[in-house]
Short mmCIF file of C-alpha atoms in Angstrom, two decimals:
data_model
loop_
_atom_site.label_atom_id
_atom_site.label_comp_id
_atom_site.label_asym_id
_atom_site.label_seq_id
_atom_site.Cartn_x
_atom_site.Cartn_y
_atom_site.Cartn_z
CA MET A 18 168.84 230.20 -98.30
CA THR A 19 167.08 232.41 -101.19
CA ILE A 20 166.74 231.29 -104.77
CA GLU A 21 165.61 232.65 -108.31
CA ARG A 22 164.50 230.96 -111.13
CA THR A 23 163.47 232.97 -114.43
CA THR A 24 161.14 231.13 -116.95
CA THR A 25 158.93 231.53 -119.99
CA ILE A 26 154.84 231.15 -119.61
CA ARG A 27 154.52 228.14 -122.28
CA ASN A 28 150.70 227.91 -121.75
CA ARG A 29 148.97 229.49 -125.02
CA LEU A 30 146.48 231.31 -122.95
CA GLY A 31 148.76 232.14 -120.46
CA LEU A 32 148.71 232.13 -116.31
CA HIS A 33 144.72 232.28 -116.00
CA ALA A 34 142.75 230.77 -113.02
CA ARG A 35 143.20 227.12 -113.47
CA PRO A 36 147.41 227.40 -113.86
CA ALA A 37 147.31 229.93 -111.24
CA ALA A 38 145.41 227.86 -108.93
CA ASP A 39 148.06 225.28 -109.13
CA PHE A 40 151.05 226.91 -108.94
CA VAL A 41 149.26 228.34 -105.39
CA LYS A 42 148.61 224.91 -104.57
CA VAL A 43 151.81 223.59 -105.06
CA ALA A 44 153.51 226.99 -103.51
CA ALA A 45 151.42 226.42 -100.53
CA LYS A 46 153.24 222.94 -99.72
CA PHE A 47 156.71 224.89 -99.06
CA GLN A 48 157.49 226.25 -96.12
CA SER A 49 159.40 229.05 -98.10
CA GLU A 50 158.16 232.26 -98.74
CA ILE A 51 157.41 232.32 -102.43
CA SER A 52 157.11 235.21 -104.76
CA LEU A 53 156.15 235.67 -108.49
CA GLY A 54 157.84 238.79 -110.23
CA LYS A 55 156.85 239.95 -113.44
CA ASP A 56 158.22 243.22 -115.13
CA GLY A 57 159.22 244.62 -111.66
CA VAL A 58 156.20 243.42 -110.17
CA TRP A 59 156.45 240.94 -107.28
CA VAL A 60 153.34 239.10 -106.11
CA ASN A 61 153.19 236.65 -102.94
CA GLY A 62 153.13 233.23 -104.51
CA LYS A 63 150.70 231.92 -102.28
CA SER A 64 148.07 234.07 -103.06
CA ILE A 65 145.86 232.86 -105.64
CA MET A 66 144.87 236.45 -106.65
CA GLY A 67 148.24 238.25 -106.71
CA VAL A 68 148.97 235.42 -109.08
CA MET A 69 146.24 235.78 -111.42
CA THR A 70 146.23 239.48 -111.31
CA LEU A 71 149.88 239.40 -112.27
CA ALA A 72 148.48 238.68 -115.61
CA ALA A 73 151.44 236.67 -117.52
CA GLU A 74 150.37 236.46 -120.96
CA PHE A 75 151.84 233.34 -123.23
CA GLY A 76 155.56 233.87 -123.99
CA SER A 77 156.27 236.43 -120.98
CA THR A 78 159.05 236.32 -118.44
CA VAL A 79 158.53 235.63 -115.18
CA THR A 80 160.52 234.95 -112.05
CA VAL A 81 160.02 232.87 -109.34
CA ARG A 82 161.72 233.49 -105.76
CA ALA A 83 161.65 231.25 -103.00
CA GLU A 84 163.56 231.74 -99.87
CA GLY A 85 163.36 229.38 -96.99
CA GLU A 86 164.77 226.00 -96.02
CA ASP A 87 162.96 224.26 -98.66
CA ALA A 88 163.55 226.44 -101.73
CA LYS A 89 165.55 224.67 -103.54
CA ASN A 90 162.69 222.00 -103.98
CA ALA A 91 160.03 224.65 -103.98
CA ILE A 92 161.93 226.25 -107.12
CA GLU A 93 162.16 223.04 -109.06
CA ALA A 94 158.45 222.26 -108.44
CA LEU A 95 157.29 225.78 -109.08
CA ALA A 96 159.55 226.12 -112.37
CA HIS A 97 157.84 222.87 -113.67
CA CYS A 98 154.47 224.26 -112.77
CA LEU A 99 155.02 227.24 -114.97
CA SER A 100 156.51 225.45 -117.86
CA ARG A 101 153.13 223.08 -118.01
CA GLU A 102 150.91 223.31 -120.95
CA TYR A 103 147.12 223.23 -120.28
CA VAL A 104 144.75 221.52 -122.60
CA GLU A 105 141.86 224.52 -122.30
CA GLN A 106 138.30 223.39 -122.64
CA MET B 27 117.19 200.42 -97.08
CA GLY B 28 116.10 200.22 -93.44
CA LYS B 29 112.05 201.66 -94.00
CA PRO B 30 109.87 200.46 -91.24
CA THR B 31 107.07 198.44 -92.46
CA LEU B 32 104.15 200.08 -94.02
CA THR B 33 100.70 198.40 -92.54
CA ILE B 34 96.99 199.38 -93.50
CA ARG B 35 96.69 200.32 -89.57
CA ASP B 36 99.62 202.94 -90.51
CA ILE B 37 97.46 203.91 -93.58
CA LEU B 38 94.62 204.38 -91.11
CA GLU B 39 96.10 206.22 -88.60
CA ARG B 40 97.96 208.74 -91.05
CA LYS B 41 95.65 209.05 -93.49
CA GLY B 42 92.25 207.74 -92.45
CA GLU B 43 91.35 211.18 -91.94
CA SER B 44 92.06 212.82 -95.06
CA LEU B 45 91.27 209.95 -97.06
CA LYS B 46 87.79 209.75 -95.17
CA LEU B 47 88.28 206.07 -94.50
CA GLU B 48 85.77 203.62 -92.62
CA VAL B 49 86.95 200.16 -91.74
CA LEU B 50 84.38 197.89 -92.74
CA THR B 51 85.93 194.70 -91.35
CA GLY B 52 86.65 195.41 -87.71
CA ASP B 53 89.90 194.29 -86.81
CA ALA B 54 90.47 192.20 -89.41
CA GLY B 55 93.66 192.79 -91.62
CA LEU B 56 94.83 195.76 -90.39
CA ASP B 57 98.66 194.58 -89.55
CA ARG B 58 98.90 193.28 -93.02
CA GLU B 59 101.94 194.57 -94.70
CA VAL B 60 101.95 197.07 -97.93
CA ARG B 61 104.89 195.93 -100.32
CA VAL B 62 104.28 198.28 -103.10
CA PRO B 63 103.31 201.95 -103.81
CA GLU B 64 100.98 201.38 -106.36
CA VAL B 65 97.06 201.58 -105.98
CA SER B 66 95.08 200.03 -109.10
CA SER B 67 91.43 199.48 -109.68
CA PRO B 68 91.14 195.27 -110.24
CA GLY B 69 88.24 195.24 -113.06
CA LEU B 70 89.22 192.55 -114.82
CA VAL B 71 89.94 189.90 -112.35
CA PHE B 72 86.46 190.34 -111.65
CA ALA B 73 85.65 189.62 -115.06
CA GLY B 74 87.84 186.57 -114.60
CA PHE B 75 90.60 187.93 -116.22
CA THR B 76 93.78 186.95 -113.42
CA ARG B 77 96.86 186.31 -115.64
CA ARG B 78 98.42 189.55 -114.99
CA PHE B 79 96.73 190.58 -111.65
CA ALA B 80 99.08 192.23 -109.22
CA ALA B 81 97.85 191.16 -106.09
CA GLU B 82 100.27 193.09 -103.71
CA ARG B 83 99.22 196.37 -104.95
CA LEU B 84 96.49 198.39 -103.06
CA HIS B 85 93.15 197.89 -104.69
CA ALA B 86 90.02 200.33 -105.06
CA LEU B 87 87.02 199.74 -106.46
CA GLY B 88 85.36 202.44 -108.30
CA GLU B 89 82.27 202.92 -109.36
CA THR B 90 83.32 200.80 -112.54
CA GLU B 91 83.77 197.84 -110.60
CA ILE B 92 80.67 197.95 -108.27
CA ALA B 93 78.35 198.90 -111.05
CA TYR B 94 80.02 195.58 -112.54
CA LEU B 95 79.67 193.69 -109.60
CA ASP B 96 75.75 194.86 -109.13
CA SER B 97 75.10 193.58 -112.88
CA LEU B 98 76.36 189.91 -111.94
CA THR B 99 73.68 187.47 -110.77
CA ALA B 100 74.00 186.44 -107.22
CA ASP B 101 75.88 183.58 -108.11
CA ASP B 102 78.71 185.15 -110.06
CA LEU B 103 79.19 187.64 -107.78
CA LYS B 104 79.86 185.49 -104.94
CA HIS B 105 82.18 183.30 -107.61
CA ALA B 106 84.01 186.77 -108.42
CA LEU B 107 84.49 188.41 -104.94
CA GLU B 108 85.61 184.67 -103.92
CA ARG B 109 88.27 184.67 -106.57
CA PHE B 110 89.30 188.15 -106.05
CA MET B 111 89.77 187.77 -101.91
CA SER B 112 91.34 184.41 -102.85
CA TYR B 113 94.72 186.19 -103.40
CA GLU B 114 96.95 187.50 -100.31
CA LEU B 115 95.15 191.54 -101.25
CA PRO B 116 97.18 193.83 -98.30
CA CYS B 117 93.33 195.53 -98.61
CA VAL B 118 90.33 196.43 -100.28
CA PHE B 119 89.07 200.19 -100.75
CA VAL B 120 85.70 201.27 -101.90
CA THR B 121 85.26 204.36 -103.08
CA LYS B 122 82.75 207.65 -103.32
CA GLY B 123 81.20 205.91 -99.91
CA GLN B 124 79.33 203.10 -102.06
CA GLU B 125 77.30 200.71 -100.69
CA VAL B 126 80.09 197.35 -100.74
CA PRO B 127 78.40 194.43 -102.32
CA ALA B 128 76.88 191.51 -100.58
CA GLY B 129 79.76 188.99 -99.48
CA LEU B 130 82.56 191.00 -99.22
CA VAL B 131 82.96 192.03 -96.04
CA SER B 132 82.34 188.81 -94.56
CA LEU B 133 84.67 187.27 -96.86
CA GLY B 134 87.31 190.01 -95.93
CA LYS B 135 86.69 189.23 -92.13
CA GLU B 136 87.03 185.39 -93.14
CA ARG B 137 90.04 185.83 -95.16
CA ASN B 138 91.98 188.40 -92.92
CA ILE B 139 91.82 191.23 -95.41
CA ALA B 140 90.51 194.80 -94.69
CA VAL B 141 87.88 196.38 -96.38
CA LEU B 142 87.93 200.20 -96.05
CA ARG B 143 85.25 202.57 -97.51
CA SER B 144 86.40 206.05 -98.66
CA GLN B 145 83.72 209.02 -98.98
CA LEU B 146 86.42 210.58 -101.80
CA GLY B 147 85.61 209.66 -105.42
CA THR B 148 87.93 207.78 -107.31
CA ALA B 149 90.52 210.02 -108.51
CA ASP B 150 90.50 212.23 -105.97
CA PHE B 151 91.32 208.77 -103.50
CA TYR B 152 94.09 207.78 -106.31
CA ARG B 153 95.71 211.59 -105.87
CA LYS B 154 95.49 211.41 -102.18
CA ILE B 155 97.05 208.34 -101.76
CA SER B 156 99.45 207.71 -104.27
CA PRO B 157 102.16 210.60 -103.23
CA TYR B 158 101.98 209.43 -99.16
CA LEU B 159 102.82 205.74 -100.81
CA ILE B 160 105.20 207.18 -102.92
CA GLU B 161 106.99 208.99 -100.12
CA MET B 162 106.78 206.09 -97.76
CA PHE B 163 108.70 203.67 -100.35
CA ALA B 164 111.16 206.48 -101.80
CA PRO B 165 114.68 205.59 -101.12
CA ALA B 166 116.10 206.67 -97.86
CA THR B 167 118.87 207.13 -95.62
CA GLN B 168 120.25 208.26 -92.70
CA ILE B 169 123.38 210.79 -92.87
CA HIS B 170 125.45 211.94 -89.62
CA ALA B 171 125.27 215.36 -90.92
CA SER B 172 123.51 218.55 -89.71
CA MET B 173 121.33 220.95 -91.84
CA ALA B 174 120.17 224.38 -92.42
CA ASP B 175 118.20 226.55 -94.30
CA VAL B 176 120.43 229.68 -95.30
CA TYR B 177 118.53 231.91 -96.98
CA GLY B 178 116.27 229.51 -98.94
CA VAL B 179 119.37 226.89 -99.50
CA GLY B 180 119.36 224.10 -97.95
CA LEU B 181 122.64 223.40 -96.40
CA LEU B 182 123.95 219.77 -95.70
CA PHE B 183 126.82 220.19 -93.32
CA VAL B 184 129.30 216.98 -93.02
CA GLY B 185 132.21 216.43 -91.30
CA ARG B 186 134.17 214.30 -88.47
CA SER B 187 132.01 214.22 -85.28
CA GLY B 188 133.17 216.76 -83.33
CA ILE B 189 134.50 219.73 -85.82
CA GLY B 190 131.19 221.85 -84.99
CA LYS B 191 128.44 220.55 -87.71
CA SER B 192 126.16 221.70 -84.74
CA GLU B 193 127.79 225.01 -83.53
CA CYS B 194 127.77 226.10 -87.17
CA VAL B 195 124.16 225.78 -87.46
CA LEU B 196 123.43 227.50 -84.02
CA ASP B 197 125.41 230.27 -85.46
CA LEU B 198 123.38 230.27 -88.66
CA VAL B 199 120.34 230.23 -86.46
CA GLU B 200 121.33 232.86 -84.54
CA ARG B 201 121.94 235.29 -87.44
CA GLY B 202 118.33 234.33 -88.77
CA HIS B 203 118.58 231.05 -90.54
CA ARG B 204 117.17 228.11 -89.66
CA LEU B 205 117.67 224.74 -88.47
CA VAL B 206 116.10 221.42 -90.39
CA ALA B 207 118.16 218.49 -88.47
CA ASP B 208 121.03 218.56 -86.35
CA ASP B 209 123.50 215.08 -86.15
CA VAL B 210 120.79 212.82 -87.96
CA VAL B 211 119.48 213.69 -91.20
CA HIS B 212 116.82 211.66 -92.55
CA VAL B 213 117.00 211.96 -96.70
CA THR B 214 114.60 210.90 -98.80
CA LEU B 215 114.94 210.65 -102.42
CA ARG B 216 111.85 212.64 -104.37
CA GLY B 217 111.38 212.64 -108.07
CA ALA B 218 114.20 212.39 -109.94
CA GLY B 219 117.23 214.10 -108.26
CA VAL B 220 115.57 215.99 -105.59
CA LEU B 221 116.83 214.69 -102.11
CA ILE B 222 114.92 216.28 -98.69
CA GLY B 223 116.41 216.53 -95.62
CA ARG B 224 114.77 216.10 -92.63
CA SER B 225 114.70 215.60 -88.72
CA HIS B 226 113.83 212.73 -86.61
CA GLU B 227 109.70 213.35 -85.32
CA LEU B 228 111.52 213.39 -81.90
CA ALA B 229 114.48 215.30 -82.60
CA HIS B 230 113.00 218.23 -84.50
CA ARG B 231 113.87 221.53 -82.84
CA TYR B 232 116.11 220.05 -80.39
CA MET B 233 120.06 220.07 -80.78
CA GLU B 234 123.09 218.91 -79.12
CA ILE B 235 125.19 221.71 -77.95
CA ARG B 236 128.83 220.43 -76.51
CA GLY B 237 129.25 221.61 -72.84
CA ILE B 238 125.20 222.31 -72.51
CA GLY B 239 123.75 219.62 -73.91
CA LEU B 240 120.20 219.36 -75.58
CA VAL B 241 118.48 222.55 -76.32
CA ASP B 242 115.27 223.65 -77.65
CA VAL B 243 115.79 226.05 -80.50
CA MET B 244 112.32 226.86 -80.96
CA ALA B 245 112.17 227.99 -77.64
CA LEU B 246 114.86 229.71 -77.59
CA PHE B 247 114.74 231.43 -81.20
CA GLY B 248 111.04 231.34 -81.87
CA VAL B 249 109.53 229.66 -84.88
CA ARG B 250 110.92 230.94 -87.25
CA ALA B 251 114.62 229.17 -86.37
CA VAL B 252 112.82 225.71 -87.35
CA ARG B 253 111.85 224.24 -90.22
CA GLN B 254 110.24 220.83 -90.85
CA GLN B 255 112.02 219.69 -94.34
CA LYS B 256 114.55 221.10 -96.77
CA ARG B 257 115.64 220.24 -100.31
CA ILE B 258 119.14 219.66 -99.78
CA GLU B 259 121.14 221.75 -102.40
CA VAL B 260 124.68 222.21 -101.27
CA VAL B 261 127.08 219.63 -99.01
CA VAL B 262 129.43 221.45 -97.11
CA GLU B 263 132.27 219.46 -95.75
CA LEU B 264 133.99 220.57 -92.65
CA GLN B 265 137.80 219.72 -92.47
CA ASP B 266 140.45 219.71 -90.10
CA TRP B 267 142.79 222.59 -91.35
CA GLU B 268 145.99 220.23 -91.24
CA SER B 269 144.58 217.54 -93.44
CA ALA B 270 142.94 219.82 -95.83
CA GLN B 271 145.30 222.21 -96.95
CA GLN B 272 146.68 220.21 -99.81
CA ASP B 273 143.51 220.13 -101.54
CA VAL B 274 142.09 222.97 -100.90
CA GLU B 275 139.60 224.88 -103.36
CA ARG B 276 141.35 228.19 -104.65
CA THR B 277 139.16 229.44 -107.46
CA GLY B 278 135.41 227.46 -107.72
CA LEU B 279 136.15 226.73 -111.20
CA ASP B 280 136.35 223.20 -110.79
CA GLY B 281 132.95 222.04 -108.94
CA ARG B 282 133.26 219.22 -106.35
CA THR B 283 130.35 216.89 -105.86
CA ALA B 284 129.19 214.35 -103.36
CA THR B 285 127.17 211.44 -104.29
CA ILE B 286 123.96 210.99 -102.15
CA LEU B 287 121.44 208.34 -102.82
CA GLY B 288 122.73 208.09 -106.30
CA VAL B 289 122.34 212.39 -106.68
CA GLU B 290 124.99 214.40 -107.32
CA LEU B 291 125.35 217.58 -105.46
CA PRO B 292 127.74 220.42 -105.14
CA LEU B 293 130.36 219.99 -102.83
CA VAL B 294 132.48 222.85 -100.93
CA ARG B 295 134.97 221.64 -98.12
CA ILE B 296 135.78 224.41 -95.99
CA PRO B 297 138.89 223.76 -93.84
CA LEU B 298 139.18 225.09 -89.96
CA ASN B 299 140.94 226.98 -88.10
CA PRO B 300 140.53 228.98 -85.02
CA GLY B 301 138.78 232.10 -85.23
CA LYS B 302 137.63 231.71 -88.93
CA ASN B 303 134.01 232.87 -89.14
CA LEU B 304 132.37 229.72 -90.46
CA THR B 305 129.39 231.31 -90.29
CA VAL B 306 129.82 234.16 -93.01
CA ILE B 307 131.24 231.53 -94.85
CA CYS B 308 128.61 229.40 -94.91
CA GLU B 309 126.15 232.52 -95.58
CA VAL B 310 128.29 232.86 -99.06
CA VAL B 311 128.45 229.50 -100.09
CA ALA B 312 124.79 229.53 -99.91
CA MET B 313 124.41 232.87 -101.97
CA ASN B 314 127.24 231.90 -104.44
CA HIS B 315 124.58 228.97 -105.02
CA LEU B 316 121.93 231.07 -105.47
CA LEU B 317 124.06 233.66 -107.74
CA ARG B 318 125.27 230.47 -109.57
CA TYR B 319 121.78 229.52 -110.38
CA SER B 320 120.88 233.02 -111.51
CA GLY B 321 123.84 232.68 -114.07
CA VAL B 322 126.50 234.52 -111.83
CA ASP B 323 129.14 232.38 -111.94
CA ALA B 324 132.12 234.46 -110.24
CA ALA B 325 135.30 231.94 -110.95
CA ARG B 326 133.99 231.48 -114.40
CA GLN B 327 133.19 235.28 -115.04
CA PHE B 328 136.78 236.53 -113.38
CA ASN B 329 138.95 233.58 -115.93
CA GLU B 330 137.06 235.10 -119.11
CA ARG B 331 137.96 238.29 -118.03
CA LEU B 332 141.70 237.35 -117.12
CA ILE B 333 141.89 235.15 -120.65
CA GLN B 334 140.78 238.05 -122.27
CA ARG B 335 143.74 240.53 -121.33
CA LEU B 336 146.44 237.47 -121.15
CA VAL B 337 145.39 236.79 -124.87
CA GLU B 338 145.50 240.23 -125.92
CA GLN B 339 148.75 240.90 -124.41
CA ALA B 340 150.35 237.98 -125.77
CA GLU B 341 149.07 239.00 -129.25
CA LEU B 342 150.72 242.64 -128.49
CA ARG B 343 153.83 240.74 -127.69
CA GLU B 344 153.97 239.86 -131.21
CA TYR B 345 154.20 243.13 -132.52
CA LEU B 346 156.17 244.73 -129.82
CA ALA B 347 159.76 244.44 -128.65
CA GLU B 348 159.07 245.12 -125.32
CA ASP B 349 155.97 244.76 -123.30
CA TYR B 350 153.62 247.20 -121.27
CA GLU B 351 150.30 247.70 -120.09
#
């Protein structure tokens, strides 16, 4: 099963290290292959370097793709993750 | 905390030479216990003021005390000494090799309180005995762990029995680092927030490697391979791969800590899987610690650069219809 969902980054500072770490930690819990895409560039959603260097800023559109048995749950969890707003120190 | 008692005999055995001590009362009072790490000079007690006298301290009679006692009439001297020796004193030191007042030694034997003479000057005597007492009374604990000095950084390895703490340290020793303690680490709190780790005197230089048994690390790898004691600077927790997955540090932005004897130390959790080169990771842990202390925090610097880029991009987005790099 392959599922994709497109969402907008809501965090003011974009998908920097902290949100990216949360994203890959959530992604790592699932068996599915997770990819994150922005402007035609796809990275492995379980790779912190990949997710950070995607450089997804506030307001940009990203697509999560999950391929595997638990893809549905993975998409839900990851989309929620991307829509989070962080209180920056 | 499980501290063995400290007796006058212990002080004599351990510090007798460096404090230049000589026992004047034979075997009397040598098994008395020292309960506090303080030394004081009891001048006021001789003068008759006993209200705030801390008898449980070690007492050192310096030149002032001896000169005062010498100035007394025989009767007053007898009273002053009897009053002083009526307390349960751990022992009495006379410094600077001075002549001991008449009657003190016989009172000591009678009351079972050791009288010792040091050839050191009073200030020097205090300077040498205090660190020893402070060390003996410092909060201490034992931890099931192994410890190595890696590039001068004290790494304390913790984790369940059999996870490979000893093997990790052995590999580090093989690569030129130094064993501090294997399996049992004695930790002492020194000063404010400094933890010193060391092995048991007997176990020092030995370690147990499963499948081989005890090995003598110093004989195998030379004197550079062992170290007596080391400040503990980073706690490295070795974890099973499966149990660790939920909570693995990915950026290093949020420093985790472990608390030992009330002191917070940086904690690094390393999940283990077959084929993982743990030794190299440990070297990086040590070097990263050094770097951080010299002002280089890789995770923070990377993230600052990333955020700057993200903010610039977001600003650009406000002006442009389409996004581009």
